[in-house]
Structure formats: structure tokens, C-alpha cells
PDB file of C-alpha atoms in Angstrom:
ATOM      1  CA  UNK A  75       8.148  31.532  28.497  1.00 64.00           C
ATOM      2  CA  UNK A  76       8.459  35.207  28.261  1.00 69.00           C
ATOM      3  CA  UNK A  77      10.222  34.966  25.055  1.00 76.00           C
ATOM      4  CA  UNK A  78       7.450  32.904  23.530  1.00 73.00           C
ATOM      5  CA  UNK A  79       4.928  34.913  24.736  1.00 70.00           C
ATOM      6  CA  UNK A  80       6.310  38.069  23.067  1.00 79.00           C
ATOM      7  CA  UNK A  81       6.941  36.120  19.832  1.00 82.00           C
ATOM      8  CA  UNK A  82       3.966  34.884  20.378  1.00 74.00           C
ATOM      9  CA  UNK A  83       2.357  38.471  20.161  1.00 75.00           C
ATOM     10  CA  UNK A  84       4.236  39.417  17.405  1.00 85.00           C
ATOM     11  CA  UNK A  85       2.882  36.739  15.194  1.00 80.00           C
ATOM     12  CA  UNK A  86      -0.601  37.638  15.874  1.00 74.00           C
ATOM     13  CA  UNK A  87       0.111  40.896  14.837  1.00 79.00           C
ATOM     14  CA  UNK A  88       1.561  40.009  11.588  1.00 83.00           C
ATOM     15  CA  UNK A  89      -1.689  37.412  11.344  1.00 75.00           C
ATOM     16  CA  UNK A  90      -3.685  40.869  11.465  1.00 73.00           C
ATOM     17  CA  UNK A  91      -1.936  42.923   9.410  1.00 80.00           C
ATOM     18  CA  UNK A  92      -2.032  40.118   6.894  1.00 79.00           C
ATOM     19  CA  UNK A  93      -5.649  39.738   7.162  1.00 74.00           C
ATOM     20  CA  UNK A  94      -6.654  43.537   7.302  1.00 76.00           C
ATOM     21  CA  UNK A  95      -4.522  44.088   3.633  1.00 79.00           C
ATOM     22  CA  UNK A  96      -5.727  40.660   1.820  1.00 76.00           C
ATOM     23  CA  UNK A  97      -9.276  42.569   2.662  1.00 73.00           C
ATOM     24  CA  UNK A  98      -8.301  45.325   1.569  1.00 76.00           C
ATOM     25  CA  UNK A  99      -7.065  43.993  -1.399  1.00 74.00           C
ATOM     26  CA  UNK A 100     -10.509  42.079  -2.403  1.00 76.00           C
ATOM     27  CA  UNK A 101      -8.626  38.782  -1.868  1.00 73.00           C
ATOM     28  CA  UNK A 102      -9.616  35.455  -0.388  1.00 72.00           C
ATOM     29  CA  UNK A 103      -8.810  35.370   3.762  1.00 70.00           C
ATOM     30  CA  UNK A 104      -8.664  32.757   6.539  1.00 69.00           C
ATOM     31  CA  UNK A 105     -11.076  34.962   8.783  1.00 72.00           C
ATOM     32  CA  UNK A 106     -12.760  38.137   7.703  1.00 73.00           C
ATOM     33  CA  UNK A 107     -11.065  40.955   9.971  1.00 74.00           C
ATOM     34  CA  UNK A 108     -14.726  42.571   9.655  1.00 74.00           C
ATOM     35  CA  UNK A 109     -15.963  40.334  12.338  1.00 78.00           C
ATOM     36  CA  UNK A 110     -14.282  42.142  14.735  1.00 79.00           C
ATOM     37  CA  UNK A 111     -16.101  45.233  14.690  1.00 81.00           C
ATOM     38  CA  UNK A 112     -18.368  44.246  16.912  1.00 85.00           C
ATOM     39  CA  UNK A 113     -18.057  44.993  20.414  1.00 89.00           C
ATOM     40  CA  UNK A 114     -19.897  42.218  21.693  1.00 89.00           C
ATOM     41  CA  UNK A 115     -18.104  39.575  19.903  1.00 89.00           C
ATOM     42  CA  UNK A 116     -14.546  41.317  20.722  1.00 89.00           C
ATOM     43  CA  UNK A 117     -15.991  41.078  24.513  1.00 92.00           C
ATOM     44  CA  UNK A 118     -17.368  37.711  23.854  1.00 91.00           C
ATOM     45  CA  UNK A 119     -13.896  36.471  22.793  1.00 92.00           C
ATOM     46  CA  UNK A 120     -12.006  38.081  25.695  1.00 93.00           C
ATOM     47  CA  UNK A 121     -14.447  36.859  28.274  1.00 94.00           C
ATOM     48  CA  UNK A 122     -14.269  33.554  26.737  1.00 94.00           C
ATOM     49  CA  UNK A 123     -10.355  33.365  27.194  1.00 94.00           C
ATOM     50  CA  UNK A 124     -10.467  34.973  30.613  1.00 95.00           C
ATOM     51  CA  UNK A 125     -13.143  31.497  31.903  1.00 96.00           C
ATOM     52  CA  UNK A 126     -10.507  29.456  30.408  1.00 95.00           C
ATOM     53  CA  UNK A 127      -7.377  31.264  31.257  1.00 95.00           C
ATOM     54  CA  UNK A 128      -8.982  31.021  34.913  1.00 96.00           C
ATOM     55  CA  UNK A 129      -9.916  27.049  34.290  1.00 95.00           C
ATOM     56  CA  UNK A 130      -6.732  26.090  33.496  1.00 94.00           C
ATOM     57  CA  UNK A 131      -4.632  28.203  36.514  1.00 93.00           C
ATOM     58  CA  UNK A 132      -6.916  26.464  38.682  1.00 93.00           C
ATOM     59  CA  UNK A 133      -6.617  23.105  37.363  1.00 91.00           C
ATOM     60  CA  UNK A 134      -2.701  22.994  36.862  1.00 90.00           C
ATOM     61  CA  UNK A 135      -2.439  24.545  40.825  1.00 88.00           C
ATOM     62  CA  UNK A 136      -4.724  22.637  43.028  1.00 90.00           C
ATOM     63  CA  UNK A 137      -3.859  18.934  41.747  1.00 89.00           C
ATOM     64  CA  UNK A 138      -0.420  19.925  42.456  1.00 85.00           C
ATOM     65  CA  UNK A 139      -1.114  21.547  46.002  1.00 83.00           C
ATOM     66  CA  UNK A 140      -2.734  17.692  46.625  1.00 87.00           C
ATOM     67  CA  UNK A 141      -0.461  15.600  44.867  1.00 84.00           C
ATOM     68  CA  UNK A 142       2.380  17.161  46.459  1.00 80.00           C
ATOM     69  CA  UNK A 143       1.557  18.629  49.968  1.00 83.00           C
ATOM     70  CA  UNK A 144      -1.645  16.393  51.073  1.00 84.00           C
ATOM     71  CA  UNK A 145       0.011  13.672  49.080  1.00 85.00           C
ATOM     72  CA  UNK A 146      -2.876  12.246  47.455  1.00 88.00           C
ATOM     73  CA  UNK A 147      -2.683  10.228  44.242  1.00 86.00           C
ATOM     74  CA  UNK A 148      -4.203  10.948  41.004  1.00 84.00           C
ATOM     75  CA  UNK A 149      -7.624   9.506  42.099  1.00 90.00           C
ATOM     76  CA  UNK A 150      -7.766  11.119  44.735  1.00 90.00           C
ATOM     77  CA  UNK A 151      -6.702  14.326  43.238  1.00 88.00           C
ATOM     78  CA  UNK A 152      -9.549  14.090  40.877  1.00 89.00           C
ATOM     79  CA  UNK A 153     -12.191  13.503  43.412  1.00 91.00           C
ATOM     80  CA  UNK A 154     -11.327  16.340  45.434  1.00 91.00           C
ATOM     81  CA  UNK A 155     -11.505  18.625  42.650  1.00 92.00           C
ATOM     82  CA  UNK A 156     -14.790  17.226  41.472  1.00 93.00           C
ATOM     83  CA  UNK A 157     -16.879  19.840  42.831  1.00 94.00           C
ATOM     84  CA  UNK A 158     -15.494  22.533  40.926  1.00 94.00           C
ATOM     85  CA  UNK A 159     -16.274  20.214  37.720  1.00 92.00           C
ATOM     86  CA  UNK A 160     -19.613  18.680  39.193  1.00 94.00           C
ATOM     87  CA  UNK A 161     -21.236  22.209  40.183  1.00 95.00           C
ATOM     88  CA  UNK A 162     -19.816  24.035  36.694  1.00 94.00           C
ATOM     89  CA  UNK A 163     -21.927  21.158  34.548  1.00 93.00           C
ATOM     90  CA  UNK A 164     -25.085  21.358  36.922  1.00 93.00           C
ATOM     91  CA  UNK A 165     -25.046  25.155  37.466  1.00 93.00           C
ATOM     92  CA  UNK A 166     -23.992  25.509  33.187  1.00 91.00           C
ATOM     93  CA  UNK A 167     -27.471  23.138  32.453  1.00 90.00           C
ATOM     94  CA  UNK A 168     -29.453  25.223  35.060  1.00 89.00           C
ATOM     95  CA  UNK A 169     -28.536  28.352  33.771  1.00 86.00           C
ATOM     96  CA  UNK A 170     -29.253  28.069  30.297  1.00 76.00           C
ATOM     97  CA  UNK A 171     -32.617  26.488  30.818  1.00 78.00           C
ATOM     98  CA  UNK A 172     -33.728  28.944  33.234  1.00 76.00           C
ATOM     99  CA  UNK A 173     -32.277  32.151  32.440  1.00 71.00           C
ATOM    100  CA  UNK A 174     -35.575  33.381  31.445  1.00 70.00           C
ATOM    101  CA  UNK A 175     -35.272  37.378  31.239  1.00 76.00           C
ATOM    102  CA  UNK A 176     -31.959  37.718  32.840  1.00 85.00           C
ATOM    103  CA  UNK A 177     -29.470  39.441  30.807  1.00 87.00           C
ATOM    104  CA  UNK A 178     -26.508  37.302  29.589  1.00 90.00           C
ATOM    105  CA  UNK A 179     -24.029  40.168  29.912  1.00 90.00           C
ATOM    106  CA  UNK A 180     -25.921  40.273  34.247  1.00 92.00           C
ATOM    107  CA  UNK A 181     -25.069  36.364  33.670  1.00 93.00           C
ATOM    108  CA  UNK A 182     -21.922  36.613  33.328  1.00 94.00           C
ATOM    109  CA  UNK A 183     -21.069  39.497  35.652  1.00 95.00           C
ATOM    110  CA  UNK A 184     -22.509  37.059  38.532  1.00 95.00           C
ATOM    111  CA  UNK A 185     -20.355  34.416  36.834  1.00 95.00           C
ATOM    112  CA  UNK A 186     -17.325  36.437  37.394  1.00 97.00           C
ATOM    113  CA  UNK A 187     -17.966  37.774  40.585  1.00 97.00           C
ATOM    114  CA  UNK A 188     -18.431  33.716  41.970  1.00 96.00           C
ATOM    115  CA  UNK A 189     -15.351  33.187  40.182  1.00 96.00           C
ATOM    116  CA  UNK A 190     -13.164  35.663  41.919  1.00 96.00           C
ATOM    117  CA  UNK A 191     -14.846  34.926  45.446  1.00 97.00           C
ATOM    118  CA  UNK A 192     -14.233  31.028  45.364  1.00 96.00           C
ATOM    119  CA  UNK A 193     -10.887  31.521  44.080  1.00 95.00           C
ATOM    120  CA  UNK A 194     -10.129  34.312  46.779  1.00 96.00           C
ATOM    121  CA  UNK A 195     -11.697  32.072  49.264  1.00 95.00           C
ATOM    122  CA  UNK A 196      -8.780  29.537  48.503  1.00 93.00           C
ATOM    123  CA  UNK A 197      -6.081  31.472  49.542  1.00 93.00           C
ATOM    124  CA  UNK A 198      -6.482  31.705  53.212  1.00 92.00           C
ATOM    125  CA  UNK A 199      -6.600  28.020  53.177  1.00 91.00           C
ATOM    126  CA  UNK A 200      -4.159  26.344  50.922  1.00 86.00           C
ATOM    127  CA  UNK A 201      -1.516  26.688  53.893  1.00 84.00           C
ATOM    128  CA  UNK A 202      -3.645  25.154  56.502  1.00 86.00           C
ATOM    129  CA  UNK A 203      -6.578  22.602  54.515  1.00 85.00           C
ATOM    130  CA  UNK A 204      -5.202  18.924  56.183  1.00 84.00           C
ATOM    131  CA  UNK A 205      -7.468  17.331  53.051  1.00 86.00           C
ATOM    132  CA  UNK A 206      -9.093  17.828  50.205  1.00 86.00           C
ATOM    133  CA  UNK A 207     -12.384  18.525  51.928  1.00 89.00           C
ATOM    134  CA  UNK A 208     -11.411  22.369  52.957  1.00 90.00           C
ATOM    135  CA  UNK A 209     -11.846  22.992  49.379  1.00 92.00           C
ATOM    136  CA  UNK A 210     -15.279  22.135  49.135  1.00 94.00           C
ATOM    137  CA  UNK A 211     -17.278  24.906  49.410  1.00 95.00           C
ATOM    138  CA  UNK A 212     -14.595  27.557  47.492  1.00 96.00           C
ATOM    139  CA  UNK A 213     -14.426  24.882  44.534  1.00 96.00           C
ATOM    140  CA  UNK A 214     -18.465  24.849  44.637  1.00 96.00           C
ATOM    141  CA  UNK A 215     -18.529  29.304  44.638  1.00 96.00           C
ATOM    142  CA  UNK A 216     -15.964  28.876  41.744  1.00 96.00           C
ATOM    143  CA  UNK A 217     -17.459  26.315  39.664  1.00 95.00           C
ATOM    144  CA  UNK A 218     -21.189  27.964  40.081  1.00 96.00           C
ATOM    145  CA  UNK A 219     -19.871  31.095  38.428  1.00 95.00           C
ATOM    146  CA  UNK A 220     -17.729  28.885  35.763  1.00 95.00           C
ATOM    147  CA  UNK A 221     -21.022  27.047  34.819  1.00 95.00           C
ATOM    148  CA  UNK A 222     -22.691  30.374  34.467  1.00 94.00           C
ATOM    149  CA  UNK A 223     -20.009  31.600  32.498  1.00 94.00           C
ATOM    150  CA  UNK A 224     -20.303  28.519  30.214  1.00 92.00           C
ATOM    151  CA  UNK A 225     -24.161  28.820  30.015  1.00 90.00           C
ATOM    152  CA  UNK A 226     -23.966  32.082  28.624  1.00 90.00           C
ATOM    153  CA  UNK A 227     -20.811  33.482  26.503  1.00 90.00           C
ATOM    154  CA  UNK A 228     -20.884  31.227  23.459  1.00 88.00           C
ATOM    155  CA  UNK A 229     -24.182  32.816  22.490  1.00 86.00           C
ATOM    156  CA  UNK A 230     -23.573  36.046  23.491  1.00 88.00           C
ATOM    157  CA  UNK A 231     -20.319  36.121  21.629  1.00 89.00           C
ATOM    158  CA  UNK A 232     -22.057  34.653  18.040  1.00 87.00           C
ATOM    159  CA  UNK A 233     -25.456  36.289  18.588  1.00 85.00           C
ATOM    160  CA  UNK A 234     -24.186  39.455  16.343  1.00 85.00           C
ATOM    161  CA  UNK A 235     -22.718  37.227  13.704  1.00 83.00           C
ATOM    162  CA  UNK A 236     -24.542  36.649  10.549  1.00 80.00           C
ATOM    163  CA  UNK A 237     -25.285  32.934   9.800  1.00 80.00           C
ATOM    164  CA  UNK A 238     -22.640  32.821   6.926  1.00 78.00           C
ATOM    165  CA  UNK A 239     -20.200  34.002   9.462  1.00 80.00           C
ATOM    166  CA  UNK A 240     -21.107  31.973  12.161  1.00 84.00           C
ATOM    167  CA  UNK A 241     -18.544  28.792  11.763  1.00 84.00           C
ATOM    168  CA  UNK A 242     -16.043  31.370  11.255  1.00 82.00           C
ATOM    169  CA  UNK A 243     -17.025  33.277  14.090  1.00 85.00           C
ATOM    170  CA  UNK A 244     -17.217  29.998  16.455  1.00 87.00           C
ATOM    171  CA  UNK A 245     -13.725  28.824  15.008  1.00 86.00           C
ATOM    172  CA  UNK A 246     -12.099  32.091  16.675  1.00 85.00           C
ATOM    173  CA  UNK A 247     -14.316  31.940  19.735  1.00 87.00           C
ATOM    174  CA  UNK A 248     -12.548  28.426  20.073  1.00 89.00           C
ATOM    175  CA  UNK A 249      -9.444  29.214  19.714  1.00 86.00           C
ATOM    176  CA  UNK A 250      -9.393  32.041  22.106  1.00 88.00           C
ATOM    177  CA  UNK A 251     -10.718  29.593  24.949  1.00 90.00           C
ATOM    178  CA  UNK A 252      -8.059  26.604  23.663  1.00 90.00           C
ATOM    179  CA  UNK A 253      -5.193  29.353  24.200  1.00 88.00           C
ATOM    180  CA  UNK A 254      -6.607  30.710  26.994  1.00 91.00           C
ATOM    181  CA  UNK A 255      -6.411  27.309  28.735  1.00 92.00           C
ATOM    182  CA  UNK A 256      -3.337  26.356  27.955  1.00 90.00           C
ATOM    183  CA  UNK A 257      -1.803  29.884  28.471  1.00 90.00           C
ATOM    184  CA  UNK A 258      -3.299  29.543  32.033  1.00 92.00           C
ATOM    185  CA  UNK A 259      -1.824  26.363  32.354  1.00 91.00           C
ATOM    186  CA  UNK A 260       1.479  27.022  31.427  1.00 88.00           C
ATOM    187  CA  UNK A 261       1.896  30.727  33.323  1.00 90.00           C
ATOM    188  CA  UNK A 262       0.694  29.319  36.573  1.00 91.00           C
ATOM    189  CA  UNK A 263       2.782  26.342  36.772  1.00 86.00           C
ATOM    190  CA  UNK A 264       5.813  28.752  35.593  1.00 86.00           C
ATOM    191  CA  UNK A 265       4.676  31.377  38.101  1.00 89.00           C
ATOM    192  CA  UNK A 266       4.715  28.743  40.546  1.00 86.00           C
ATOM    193  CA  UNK A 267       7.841  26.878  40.258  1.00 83.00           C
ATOM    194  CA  UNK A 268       9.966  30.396  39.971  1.00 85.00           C
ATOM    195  CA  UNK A 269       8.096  31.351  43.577  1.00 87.00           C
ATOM    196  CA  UNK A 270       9.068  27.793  44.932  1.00 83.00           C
ATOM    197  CA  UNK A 271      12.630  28.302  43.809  1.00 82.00           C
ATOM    198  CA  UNK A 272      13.041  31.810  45.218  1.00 86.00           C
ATOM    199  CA  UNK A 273      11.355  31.204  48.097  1.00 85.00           C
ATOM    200  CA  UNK A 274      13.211  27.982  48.649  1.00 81.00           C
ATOM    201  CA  UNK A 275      16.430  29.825  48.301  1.00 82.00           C
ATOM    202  CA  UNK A 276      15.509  32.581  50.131  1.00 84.00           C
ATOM    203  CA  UNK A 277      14.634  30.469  53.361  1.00 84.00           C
ATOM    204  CA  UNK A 278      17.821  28.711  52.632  1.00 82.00           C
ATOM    205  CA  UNK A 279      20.136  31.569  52.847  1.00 83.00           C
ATOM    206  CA  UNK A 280      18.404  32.422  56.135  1.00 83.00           C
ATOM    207  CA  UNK A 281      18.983  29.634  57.542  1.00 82.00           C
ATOM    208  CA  UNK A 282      21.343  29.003  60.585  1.00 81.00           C
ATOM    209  CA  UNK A 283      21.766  25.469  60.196  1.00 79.00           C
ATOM    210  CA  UNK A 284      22.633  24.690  56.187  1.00 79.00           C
ATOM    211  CA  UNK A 285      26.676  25.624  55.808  1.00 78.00           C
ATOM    212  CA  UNK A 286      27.370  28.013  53.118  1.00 79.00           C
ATOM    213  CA  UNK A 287      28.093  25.443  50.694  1.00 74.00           C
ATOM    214  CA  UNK A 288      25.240  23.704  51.383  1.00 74.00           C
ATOM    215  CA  UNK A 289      23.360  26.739  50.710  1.00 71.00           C
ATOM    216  CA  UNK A 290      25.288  27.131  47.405  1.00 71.00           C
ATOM    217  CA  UNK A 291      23.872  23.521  46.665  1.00 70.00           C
ATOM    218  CA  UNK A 292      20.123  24.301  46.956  1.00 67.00           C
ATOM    219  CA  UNK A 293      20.319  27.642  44.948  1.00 62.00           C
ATOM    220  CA  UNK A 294      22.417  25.279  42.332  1.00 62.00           C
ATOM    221  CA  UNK A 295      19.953  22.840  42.286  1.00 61.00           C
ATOM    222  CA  UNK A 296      16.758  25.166  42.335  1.00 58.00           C
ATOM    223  CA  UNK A 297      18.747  26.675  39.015  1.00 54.00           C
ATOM    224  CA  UNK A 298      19.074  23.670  37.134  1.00 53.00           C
ATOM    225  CA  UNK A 299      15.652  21.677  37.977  1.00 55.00           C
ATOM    226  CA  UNK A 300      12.645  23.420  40.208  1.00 56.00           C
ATOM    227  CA  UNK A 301      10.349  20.907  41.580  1.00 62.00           C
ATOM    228  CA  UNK A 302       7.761  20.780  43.742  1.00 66.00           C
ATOM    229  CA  UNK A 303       7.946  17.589  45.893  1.00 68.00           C
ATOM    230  CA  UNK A 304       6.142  16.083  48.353  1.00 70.00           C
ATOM    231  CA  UNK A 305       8.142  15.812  51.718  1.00 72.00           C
ATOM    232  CA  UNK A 306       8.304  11.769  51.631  1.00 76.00           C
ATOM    233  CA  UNK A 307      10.139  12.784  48.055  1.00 74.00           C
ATOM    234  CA  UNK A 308      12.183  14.563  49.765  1.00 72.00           C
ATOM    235  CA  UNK A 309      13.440  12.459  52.772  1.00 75.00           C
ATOM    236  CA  UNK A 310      14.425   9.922  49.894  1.00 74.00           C
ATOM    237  CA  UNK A 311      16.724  13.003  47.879  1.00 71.00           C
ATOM    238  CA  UNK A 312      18.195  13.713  51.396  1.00 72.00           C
ATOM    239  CA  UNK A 313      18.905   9.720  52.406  1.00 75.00           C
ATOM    240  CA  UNK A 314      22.855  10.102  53.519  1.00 75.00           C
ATOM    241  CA  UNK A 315      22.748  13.376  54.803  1.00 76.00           C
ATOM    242  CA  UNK A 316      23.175  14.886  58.184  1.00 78.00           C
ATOM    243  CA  UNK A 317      20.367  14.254  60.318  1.00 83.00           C
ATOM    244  CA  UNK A 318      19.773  18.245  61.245  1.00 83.00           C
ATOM    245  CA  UNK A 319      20.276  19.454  57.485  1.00 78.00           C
ATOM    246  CA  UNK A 320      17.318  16.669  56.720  1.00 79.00           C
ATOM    247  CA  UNK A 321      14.800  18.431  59.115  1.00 85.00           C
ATOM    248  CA  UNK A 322      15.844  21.742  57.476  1.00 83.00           C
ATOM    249  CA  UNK A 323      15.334  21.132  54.389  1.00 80.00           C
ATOM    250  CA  UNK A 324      11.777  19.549  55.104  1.00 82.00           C
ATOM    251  CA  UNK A 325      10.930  22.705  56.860  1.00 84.00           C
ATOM    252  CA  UNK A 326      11.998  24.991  54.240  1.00 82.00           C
ATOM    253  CA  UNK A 327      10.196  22.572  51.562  1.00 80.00           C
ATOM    254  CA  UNK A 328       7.148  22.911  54.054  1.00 82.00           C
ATOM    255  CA  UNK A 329       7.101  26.386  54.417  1.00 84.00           C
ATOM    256  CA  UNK A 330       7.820  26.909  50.498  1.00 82.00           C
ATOM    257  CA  UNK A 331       5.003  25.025  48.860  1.00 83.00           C
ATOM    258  CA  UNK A 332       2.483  26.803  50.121  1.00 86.00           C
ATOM    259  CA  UNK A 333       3.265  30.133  49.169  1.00 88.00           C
ATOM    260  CA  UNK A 334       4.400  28.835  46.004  1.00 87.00           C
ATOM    261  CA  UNK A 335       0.705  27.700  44.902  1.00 88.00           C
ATOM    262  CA  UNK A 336      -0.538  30.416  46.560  1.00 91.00           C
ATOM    263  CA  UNK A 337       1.050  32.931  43.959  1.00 93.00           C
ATOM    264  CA  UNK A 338      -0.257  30.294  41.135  1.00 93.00           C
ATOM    265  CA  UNK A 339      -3.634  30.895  42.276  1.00 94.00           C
ATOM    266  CA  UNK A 340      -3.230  34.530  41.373  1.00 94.00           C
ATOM    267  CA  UNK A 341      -3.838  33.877  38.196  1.00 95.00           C
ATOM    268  CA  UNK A 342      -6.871  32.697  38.176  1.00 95.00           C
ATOM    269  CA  UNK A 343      -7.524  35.776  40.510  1.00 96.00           C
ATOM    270  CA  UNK A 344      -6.027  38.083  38.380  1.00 96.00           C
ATOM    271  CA  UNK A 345      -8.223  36.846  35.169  1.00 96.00           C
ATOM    272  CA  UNK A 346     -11.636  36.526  36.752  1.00 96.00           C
ATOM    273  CA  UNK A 347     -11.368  40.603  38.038  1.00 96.00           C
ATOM    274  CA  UNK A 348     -10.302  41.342  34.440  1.00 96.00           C
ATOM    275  CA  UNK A 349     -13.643  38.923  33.083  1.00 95.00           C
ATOM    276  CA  UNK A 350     -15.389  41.036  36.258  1.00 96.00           C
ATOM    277  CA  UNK A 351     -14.099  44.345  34.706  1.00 96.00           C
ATOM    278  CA  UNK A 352     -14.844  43.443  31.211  1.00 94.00           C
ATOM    279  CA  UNK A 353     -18.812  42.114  32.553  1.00 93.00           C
ATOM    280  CA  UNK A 354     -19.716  45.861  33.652  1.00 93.00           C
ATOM    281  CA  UNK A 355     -18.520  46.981  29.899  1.00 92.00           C
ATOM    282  CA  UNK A 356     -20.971  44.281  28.468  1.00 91.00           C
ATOM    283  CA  UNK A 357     -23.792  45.623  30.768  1.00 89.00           C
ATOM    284  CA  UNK A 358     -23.811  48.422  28.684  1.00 90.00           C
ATOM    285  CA  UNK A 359     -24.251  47.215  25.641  1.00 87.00           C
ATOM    286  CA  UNK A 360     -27.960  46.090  24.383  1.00 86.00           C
ATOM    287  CA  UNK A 361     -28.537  42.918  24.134  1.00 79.00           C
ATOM    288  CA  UNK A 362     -28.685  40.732  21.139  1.00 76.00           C
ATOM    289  CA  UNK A 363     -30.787  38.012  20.696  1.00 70.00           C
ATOM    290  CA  UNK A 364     -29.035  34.858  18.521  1.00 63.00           C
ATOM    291  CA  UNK A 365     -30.303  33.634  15.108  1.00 58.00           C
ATOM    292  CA  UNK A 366     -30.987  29.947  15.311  1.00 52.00           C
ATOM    293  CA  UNK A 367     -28.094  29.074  13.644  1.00 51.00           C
ATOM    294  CA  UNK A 368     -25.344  30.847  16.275  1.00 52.00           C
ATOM    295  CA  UNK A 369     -27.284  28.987  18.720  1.00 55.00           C
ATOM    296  CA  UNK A 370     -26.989  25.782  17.529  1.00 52.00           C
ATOM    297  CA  UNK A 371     -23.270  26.320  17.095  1.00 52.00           C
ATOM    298  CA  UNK A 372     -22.754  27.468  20.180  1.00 48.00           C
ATOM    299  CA  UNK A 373     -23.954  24.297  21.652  1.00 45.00           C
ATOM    300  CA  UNK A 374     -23.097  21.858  19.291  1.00 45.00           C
TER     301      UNK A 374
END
């Protein structure tokens, strides 16, 4: 994942330099380079990607966490993650109806700062929530400041854009949250598997009742496929084996999985105190209001 990410960066930065000399050059581009010159759209666009990047950490962690340690199914899964969904949409409409003379950029400080509390909130209580209902009230703090997010960056990102730029301008602001959400999606869930496998090997090596070969097993099994399984999965892996090493390795599995999606719910963290950061940078900036155009896009 590293890999890609680095080649990743290097392509963008060959995308630039591309752009920056065919506009030099007088020549047709895919994106005029100018429309990054402004500061609030660069903020707009890295505020955008920071929501999603946070979105998508939090949506690839907590299904696991009740798929695999509550055991729930996918229904149930869903519905106990509704509230993050339910109070974004409600809180999003709310927002941008009565915003009255609130700043956006105040907006979407507030949005930020409810991000990082909910999501902070959910730490403590990952290892010890017995069903999805402990997550209520941090998935309701999260998903206020998501919805307040939503009601406010796509306008304040296209509100300098002229309104020949502004499908241009919306195509990037797109983009950035699309990668954003996926690049959350995949660096939790990477994050999280390589703490569940050195955690799990970790405990393993400690413990006083795998043999040494067993304990050569694990680590050889953690290399070749990290998984994070429920503990009914794991009684059937372990059918056959020594009734002692079986309540071992349910232990360690126990202990593991916690910690691991605690980790993956760092970034989420991690990307609403950089959106919080960023907020306090947009404060400073005067406000633009959006030609009737940029706001139709940004809703549409």
C-alpha cells in the first residue's frame, strides 16, 4: 500500500507539471492549474478530502468491530451504525437551511471539532461496548459535525470560482472526496490488520502455554493471511487441537481485536484534527458569497 501510495504521489506530480507547462504553453488542458490559486478553494478541497478520508476510516472500522467481535450480521451492522448516517442527513438539511449569518469557515470548525470528539469518544469503548447501543451517542457527536461539514464545504469550496469554471472546479472537488474515501478505507483496514497481526504475534510469543512451534505457526499464518475473526470463527479453525491451546488462542484473538480497531480509528482521529487545524486557517479568510451557479452545483 505504501508503494502505491508513493507512486501514487508521483503521478500527481507529473499530472501538475503537465498541466502547469500545457498553460504555459497556450495549449488546451484537462483542468486549468489557475484554479488553484485560490486559497479558499485549495482549503475547500483539502477539507473536503479530510470529511471523507474520516467517513470512510469510520465506516470500514466499526462494521468490522460488530461483525467480528459483537458478531452481528450485516443488518445488524447497518442499524447500529445508522445514527452516524441518520444524524449527518438531518443535521446536513438543518444546517444549510438555517445557517443564517454564521460563517461557513465557523461551520465547519464546529463540524470538525464534533468530528474529533465523537470519534475520540469511541475509543474508550470499543474494548468494553457488549452491543451496538454503546455507540449511540459518539456516532450521533460524529455524524452532527459530518452533516455540518456536508452542509457547508461544497459552497465554500466553488464560491470563488467563476461560473465558466465551476463544473471544472466541482469535478476536482469530487474527486478529492472520492479519493479521500477510499484512501480512508483502504489505510484503516491496512492499519488495522498489520496491528491485529503484530499484536496477535506479540501475545503469542508471550505466551506460556503455545509450544515454540506453535508459536512459529501463528506468526506463519499472521504472514501469509491476517484476518480478523470472530471467536465462533475461530473455535471452528482450532477444531482438533489441544483443548488448552484452543482457550489461548481465543484469548489472544480477544485481547487482539480490540486494540486492533482501536488503532483503525486513528485515522479518522488523525484527519478530523488536521480538517480542525485547517478550519482555524479558513477563519481567517473573508468570506465569499457563491454565484448562483456554484450553488446549484454544489447541490445538484
Amino acid at each position: 500500500m505504501a508503494a502505491l501510495i508513493v507512486i501514487g504521489a508521483i503521478a500527481m506530480a507529473a499530472l501538475v507539471f503537465w498541466l502547469s507547462r500545457r498553460k504555459r504553453q497556450g495549449k488546451p488542458t484537462l483542468l486549468d492549474p489557475d484554479l488553484f490559486k485560490s486559497k479558499h478553494f485549495r482549503l475547500g478541497i483539502s477539507q473536503q478530502m479530510l470529511q471523507q478520508i474520516a467517513l470512510g476510516g469510520t465506516m470500514i472500522a466499526l462494521p468490522i468491530y460488530l461483525q467480528m467481535v459483537l458478531e452481528y450480521n450485516a443488518l445488524e451492522a447497518g442499524l447500529s451504525i445508522a445514527p452516524l448516517s441518520l444524524s449527518m442527513f438531518g443535521i446536513a438539511l438543518l444546517a444549510g437551511r438555517r445557517a443564517g449569518k454564521r460563517r461557513p469557515s465557523s461551520i465547519v470548525r464546529s463540524g470538525f471539532a464534533l468530528l474529533t470528539v465523537g470519534m475520540l469518544l469511541l475509543i474508550p469503548i470499543v474494548p468494553r461496548a457488549d452491543s451496538g447501543w454503546s455507540l449511540v451517542i459518539p456516532l450521533v457527536i460524529a455524524g452532527s459535525g459530518l452533516g455540518l461539514l456536508v452542509s457547508q464545504l461544497n459552497n465554500y469550496t466553488l464560491a470563488p470560482i467563476s461560473e465558466e469554471r465551476v463544473s471544472e472546479a466541482a469535478g476536482v472537488n469530487s474527486a478529492a472526496g472520492s479519493f479521500g474515501l477510499s484512501f480512508g478505507l483502504a489505510l484503516a483496514g491496512a492499519i488495522m490488520l498489520a496491528t491485529l497481526s503484530i499484536t496477535f504475534t506479540d501475545l503469542a510469543n508471550a505466551s506460556s502455554v503455545l509450544e515454540p512451534a506453535e508459536k512459529q505457526r501463528v506468526a506463519n499464518a499472521l504472514e501469509d493471511d491476517a484476518q480478523v475473526l470472530s471467536n465462533t470463527q475461530l473455535d471452528e479453525l482450532l477444531v482438533g487441537q489441544p483443548a488448552d491451546v484452543q482457550t489461548e488462542i481465543i484469548r489472544i484473538n480477544t485481547e487482539a481485536r480490540p486494540l486492533a480497531l482501536q488503532v483503525a480509528l486513528l485515522i479518522p482521529i488523525l484527519a478530523a484534527l488536521a480538517g480542525l487545524f485547517n478550519s482555524f486557517r479558513m477563519v481567517r479568510l473573508p468570506d465569499i458569497s457563491p454565484s448562483a451557479s456554484a450553488e446549484g452545483m454544489a447541490w445538484g
